[in-house]
Amino acid sequence: MVVHAHPDDEVISTGGILARLTEEGIRTVLVTCTNGEQGDGPGGVKPGEEGHDDAAVAERRLGELRESVAHLGISDLELLGYRDSGMDGWDTNVHPDAFTNVPVETAAARLAALMEHYRPQVVVTYDETGGGGYGHPDHVQAHRITVAAVESTGIPDKFYYTAIPRSGIKQMFQAMKDLGVELEFEPSDDFGTPDERVTAVVDVSPYVERKVKALRAHESQGENIFLLRMPEEAQHLFFSQEAFERKICKVDAPDHEDDLFAGLRP
Ligand SMILES: [Zn+2]
């Protein structure tokens, strides 16, 4: 079970493991907490601009999410249906229904019910910063409710945070420069997950094409997804590994893993 904040978050950090595990016969569940109302509207209309219709944006994005889920072969999609809070500092943060303002115990109870239903052996979500320092309020809230549901149910044998290895990100940006890619931003020195926290790196290179297709399915957000504008070679580099930080392990598994189901396979 993988818990994400918005439609499109499922692809970059976990699309490969979801595709790979499903292909291996493991049931995969994606829980998406919000409807993505604060994404771009038709014609690239930004949230807060005239003509941005929250309900229409949500409907479109949930359709795109279903398409992405089909590309990745994910077994089950569960929508918590909360309202997108928008980026940190936006006016939308204070909307009473915004996911960030829902009491943790309320949303965690719903997630715990899904854990009771699916009995996931492995659960994945973001770290306390929302993923490598991202800080989006909905990502931080997804982290909080998942930690609470994992603790209250005690169900998963293994629990992970997604990770963006700090050294890896540097190599990546250097490689992109070497390929002649014009970078829209450069990561600061403290961007990403400190290397010593990364405990699992999974090779998902056979699934890169499907990840790219899944990301393209989120067409309405194309302007915000700079990875889609990278040359294929750079995309391949970026998409072929997914990294994680293990937080709970109740089974016998190595400290450094290349498989989140290490210790759980027959
Ligand atoms: Zn997100």
Coordinates of C-alpha atoms and ligand atoms in Angstrom, one line a residue:
M1 CA 0.0 0.0 0.0
V2 CA 1.4 3.3 -1.1
V3 CA -0.1 6.6 0.3
H4 CA 0.2 9.7 -1.8
A5 CA -1.2 13.3 -1.5
H6 CA -2.3 14.2 -5.1
P7 CA -3.1 12.6 -8.4
D8 CA 0.3 12.4 -10.2
D9 CA 2.5 11.9 -7.1
E10 CA 2.2 8.1 -7.5
V11 CA 4.5 8.0 -10.6
I12 CA 7.9 9.5 -9.9
S13 CA 8.8 8.0 -6.5
T14 CA 6.8 4.8 -6.6
G15 CA 5.5 4.1 -10.1
G16 CA 8.3 1.6 -10.8
I17 CA 7.9 -0.5 -7.7
L18 CA 4.1 -0.5 -8.1
A19 CA 4.4 -1.7 -11.7
R20 CA 7.1 -4.3 -10.8
L21 CA 5.4 -5.7 -7.8
T22 CA 2.0 -6.0 -9.6
E23 CA 3.8 -7.9 -12.4
E24 CA 5.3 -10.2 -9.8
G25 CA 1.8 -11.1 -8.6
I26 CA 1.7 -8.9 -5.5
R27 CA -1.5 -7.0 -4.9
T28 CA -0.8 -3.2 -4.9
V29 CA -3.0 -0.5 -3.5
L30 CA -2.6 3.2 -4.2
V31 CA -4.3 5.6 -1.7
T32 CA -4.6 9.1 -3.0
C33 CA -5.6 11.5 -0.3
T34 CA -6.8 14.6 -2.2
N35 CA -8.5 15.4 -5.5
G36 CA -5.8 17.8 -6.7
E37 CA -8.2 20.8 -6.9
Q38 CA -5.3 23.2 -6.7
G39 CA -3.7 22.0 -9.9
D40 CA -3.8 23.7 -13.3
G41 CA -7.1 24.1 -15.1
P42 CA -7.8 23.7 -18.8
G43 CA -5.5 25.9 -20.9
G44 CA -3.0 26.1 -18.0
V45 CA -5.2 28.3 -15.9
K46 CA -3.5 28.5 -12.5
P47 CA -5.3 28.1 -9.2
G48 CA -6.6 31.5 -8.0
E49 CA -6.8 32.8 -11.6
E50 CA -10.1 33.6 -13.2
G51 CA -11.6 30.6 -14.9
H52 CA -10.1 28.1 -12.5
D53 CA -12.9 25.7 -11.6
D54 CA -12.0 23.5 -8.6
A55 CA -14.6 20.9 -9.3
A56 CA -13.7 20.6 -13.0
V57 CA -10.0 20.4 -12.2
A58 CA -10.6 17.6 -9.7
E59 CA -12.8 15.7 -12.1
R60 CA -10.2 15.9 -14.8
R61 CA -7.3 15.0 -12.5
L62 CA -9.1 12.0 -11.1
G63 CA -9.7 10.8 -14.7
E64 CA -6.0 11.2 -15.4
L65 CA -5.2 9.3 -12.2
R66 CA -7.2 6.3 -13.3
E67 CA -5.3 6.3 -16.6
S68 CA -2.0 6.5 -14.8
V69 CA -3.1 3.6 -12.5
A70 CA -3.9 1.5 -15.6
H71 CA -0.5 2.2 -17.2
L72 CA 1.2 1.1 -14.0
G73 CA -1.1 -1.9 -13.5
I74 CA -1.9 -1.0 -9.9
S75 CA -4.4 -3.5 -8.5
D76 CA -6.6 -1.1 -6.4
L77 CA -7.1 2.6 -6.3
E78 CA -8.6 4.2 -3.1
L79 CA -9.5 7.9 -3.0
L80 CA -9.9 9.6 0.3
G81 CA -11.4 12.6 -1.5
Y82 CA -10.0 15.4 0.6
R83 CA -9.7 18.9 -0.7
D84 CA -6.2 19.9 -2.1
S85 CA -4.6 22.5 0.3
G86 CA -2.4 24.0 -2.4
M87 CA 1.3 24.8 -2.0
D88 CA 2.6 26.0 1.3
G89 CA 1.6 29.7 1.9
W90 CA -1.3 29.8 -0.6
D91 CA -4.6 31.3 0.5
T92 CA -6.2 27.8 0.0
N93 CA -4.2 26.5 3.0
V94 CA -6.8 28.0 5.3
H95 CA -9.9 26.5 3.7
P96 CA -11.7 24.6 6.4
D97 CA -12.0 21.5 4.3
A98 CA -8.4 21.5 3.0
F99 CA -6.7 18.2 3.8
T100 CA -4.1 20.0 5.9
N101 CA -6.9 21.1 8.3
V102 CA -8.6 17.8 8.7
P103 CA -7.7 16.4 12.2
V104 CA -5.0 13.7 11.9
E105 CA -7.0 11.2 13.8
T106 CA -10.1 11.6 11.5
A107 CA -8.2 11.0 8.3
A108 CA -6.0 8.4 9.9
A109 CA -9.0 6.4 11.0
R110 CA -10.2 6.2 7.4
L111 CA -6.8 5.0 6.3
A112 CA -6.6 2.5 9.1
A113 CA -9.9 1.0 7.9
L114 CA -8.3 0.6 4.5
M115 CA -5.3 -1.1 6.1
E116 CA -7.7 -3.4 8.0
H117 CA -9.4 -4.2 4.7
Y118 CA -6.3 -4.8 2.5
R119 CA -3.9 -6.0 5.3
P120 CA -0.8 -4.6 3.5
Q121 CA 2.5 -6.3 4.4
V122 CA 4.4 -3.2 3.2
V123 CA 3.3 0.5 3.5
V124 CA 5.1 3.4 1.8
T125 CA 4.5 7.2 2.2
Y126 CA 6.6 10.4 2.5
D127 CA 9.0 11.4 5.3
E128 CA 8.1 14.1 7.8
T129 CA 9.1 16.8 5.4
G130 CA 6.7 15.6 2.7
G131 CA 9.5 13.8 0.8
G132 CA 13.1 14.9 0.7
G133 CA 12.3 18.4 2.0
Y134 CA 9.4 19.1 -0.4
G135 CA 7.2 20.6 2.4
H136 CA 3.9 20.6 0.6
P137 CA 1.2 20.7 3.4
D138 CA -0.7 17.8 1.8
H139 CA 2.4 15.6 1.6
V140 CA 3.2 16.4 5.3
Q141 CA -0.4 15.5 6.2
A142 CA -0.2 12.3 4.2
H143 CA 2.9 11.4 6.2
R144 CA 1.2 12.2 9.5
I145 CA -2.0 10.2 8.8
T146 CA 0.0 7.2 7.5
V147 CA 2.3 7.1 10.5
A148 CA -0.8 7.2 12.8
A149 CA -2.6 4.5 10.9
V150 CA 0.5 2.2 10.8
E151 CA 0.9 2.7 14.6
S152 CA -2.8 2.2 15.5
T153 CA -3.3 -0.9 13.3
G154 CA 0.2 -2.5 13.7
I155 CA -0.6 -4.2 10.4
P156 CA 2.4 -3.7 8.1
D157 CA 5.5 -5.8 8.5
K158 CA 7.5 -3.2 6.8
F159 CA 7.1 0.6 6.6
Y160 CA 9.0 2.9 4.3
Y161 CA 9.4 6.6 3.4
T162 CA 10.2 7.6 -0.2
A163 CA 13.7 9.0 -0.5
I164 CA 15.5 11.2 -2.9
P165 CA 19.2 10.4 -2.2
R166 CA 21.1 13.7 -1.9
S167 CA 24.2 12.5 -3.7
G168 CA 22.1 10.8 -6.4
I169 CA 20.3 14.1 -7.1
K170 CA 23.6 15.9 -7.5
Q171 CA 24.9 13.3 -10.0
M172 CA 21.6 13.4 -11.8
F173 CA 21.7 17.2 -12.3
Q174 CA 25.4 16.9 -13.4
A175 CA 24.5 14.2 -15.9
M176 CA 21.6 16.3 -17.2
K177 CA 24.0 19.3 -17.7
D178 CA 26.4 16.9 -19.5
L179 CA 23.6 16.0 -21.8
G180 CA 23.0 19.6 -22.5
V181 CA 19.7 19.9 -20.7
E182 CA 18.7 23.4 -19.7
L183 CA 17.8 23.2 -16.1
E184 CA 14.8 25.1 -14.8
F185 CA 16.2 24.9 -11.3
E186 CA 19.2 23.6 -9.4
P187 CA 18.8 21.8 -6.1
S188 CA 20.2 23.4 -3.1
D189 CA 22.9 21.5 -1.1
D190 CA 20.3 20.4 1.5
F191 CA 17.7 19.2 -1.1
G192 CA 16.8 15.5 -0.9
T193 CA 17.3 12.8 1.7
P194 CA 20.7 12.5 3.5
D195 CA 22.4 9.4 2.0
E196 CA 22.8 7.7 5.4
R197 CA 19.0 7.6 5.7
V198 CA 18.5 5.7 2.4
T199 CA 18.2 2.0 3.1
A200 CA 16.6 0.6 -0.1
V201 CA 17.3 1.3 -3.8
V202 CA 15.1 -0.6 -6.2
D203 CA 16.0 -1.0 -9.9
V204 CA 12.9 -0.3 -11.9
S205 CA 14.7 0.3 -15.3
P206 CA 12.4 -2.2 -17.1
Y207 CA 9.4 0.0 -16.1
V208 CA 10.7 3.4 -17.2
E209 CA 8.5 3.5 -20.3
R210 CA 5.4 2.7 -18.3
K211 CA 6.3 5.4 -15.7
V212 CA 6.7 8.0 -18.5
K213 CA 3.3 6.9 -20.0
A214 CA 1.7 7.2 -16.5
L215 CA 3.2 10.7 -16.0
R216 CA 2.0 11.8 -19.5
A217 CA -1.5 10.7 -18.5
H218 CA -1.4 13.6 -16.1
E219 CA -1.5 15.8 -19.1
S220 CA -3.3 18.8 -17.5
Q221 CA -0.4 19.3 -15.1
G222 CA 2.2 19.0 -17.8
E223 CA 3.5 22.5 -17.3
N224 CA 4.4 21.6 -13.7
I225 CA 6.2 18.3 -14.5
F226 CA 9.6 19.4 -15.7
L227 CA 10.7 15.7 -16.0
L228 CA 8.4 15.4 -19.0
R229 CA 10.5 18.0 -20.9
M230 CA 13.8 16.2 -20.3
P231 CA 15.4 14.3 -23.1
E232 CA 14.7 10.6 -23.1
E233 CA 18.2 9.7 -21.9
A234 CA 17.9 11.9 -18.9
Q235 CA 14.4 10.6 -18.1
H236 CA 15.8 7.1 -18.2
L237 CA 18.5 8.0 -15.8
F238 CA 16.0 9.7 -13.4
F239 CA 13.2 7.1 -13.6
S240 CA 15.2 3.9 -13.4
Q241 CA 15.8 3.8 -9.6
E242 CA 13.5 4.4 -6.7
A243 CA 14.9 4.9 -3.2
F244 CA 13.4 4.4 0.3
E245 CA 14.1 4.8 4.0
R246 CA 12.9 1.9 6.1
K247 CA 11.2 2.8 9.3
I248 CA 9.7 -0.5 10.5
C249 CA 10.8 -4.0 9.8
K250 CA 9.4 -7.0 11.7
V251 CA 10.9 -9.6 9.4
D252 CA 14.4 -10.8 8.8
A253 CA 15.8 -8.6 6.0
P254 CA 19.2 -7.0 5.2
D255 CA 19.9 -3.4 6.4
H256 CA 20.4 -2.4 2.8
E257 CA 17.8 -3.7 0.4
D258 CA 17.0 -3.8 -3.3
D259 CA 13.5 -5.1 -2.8
L260 CA 10.8 -3.8 -0.4
F261 CA 9.5 -7.4 0.0
A262 CA 12.9 -8.8 1.1
G263 CA 12.1 -11.1 4.0
L264 CA 8.5 -11.5 3.0
R265 CA 8.8 -13.6 -0.1
P266 CA 8.3 -17.4 0.2
Ligands
ZN1 ZN 1.7 16.2 -4.5

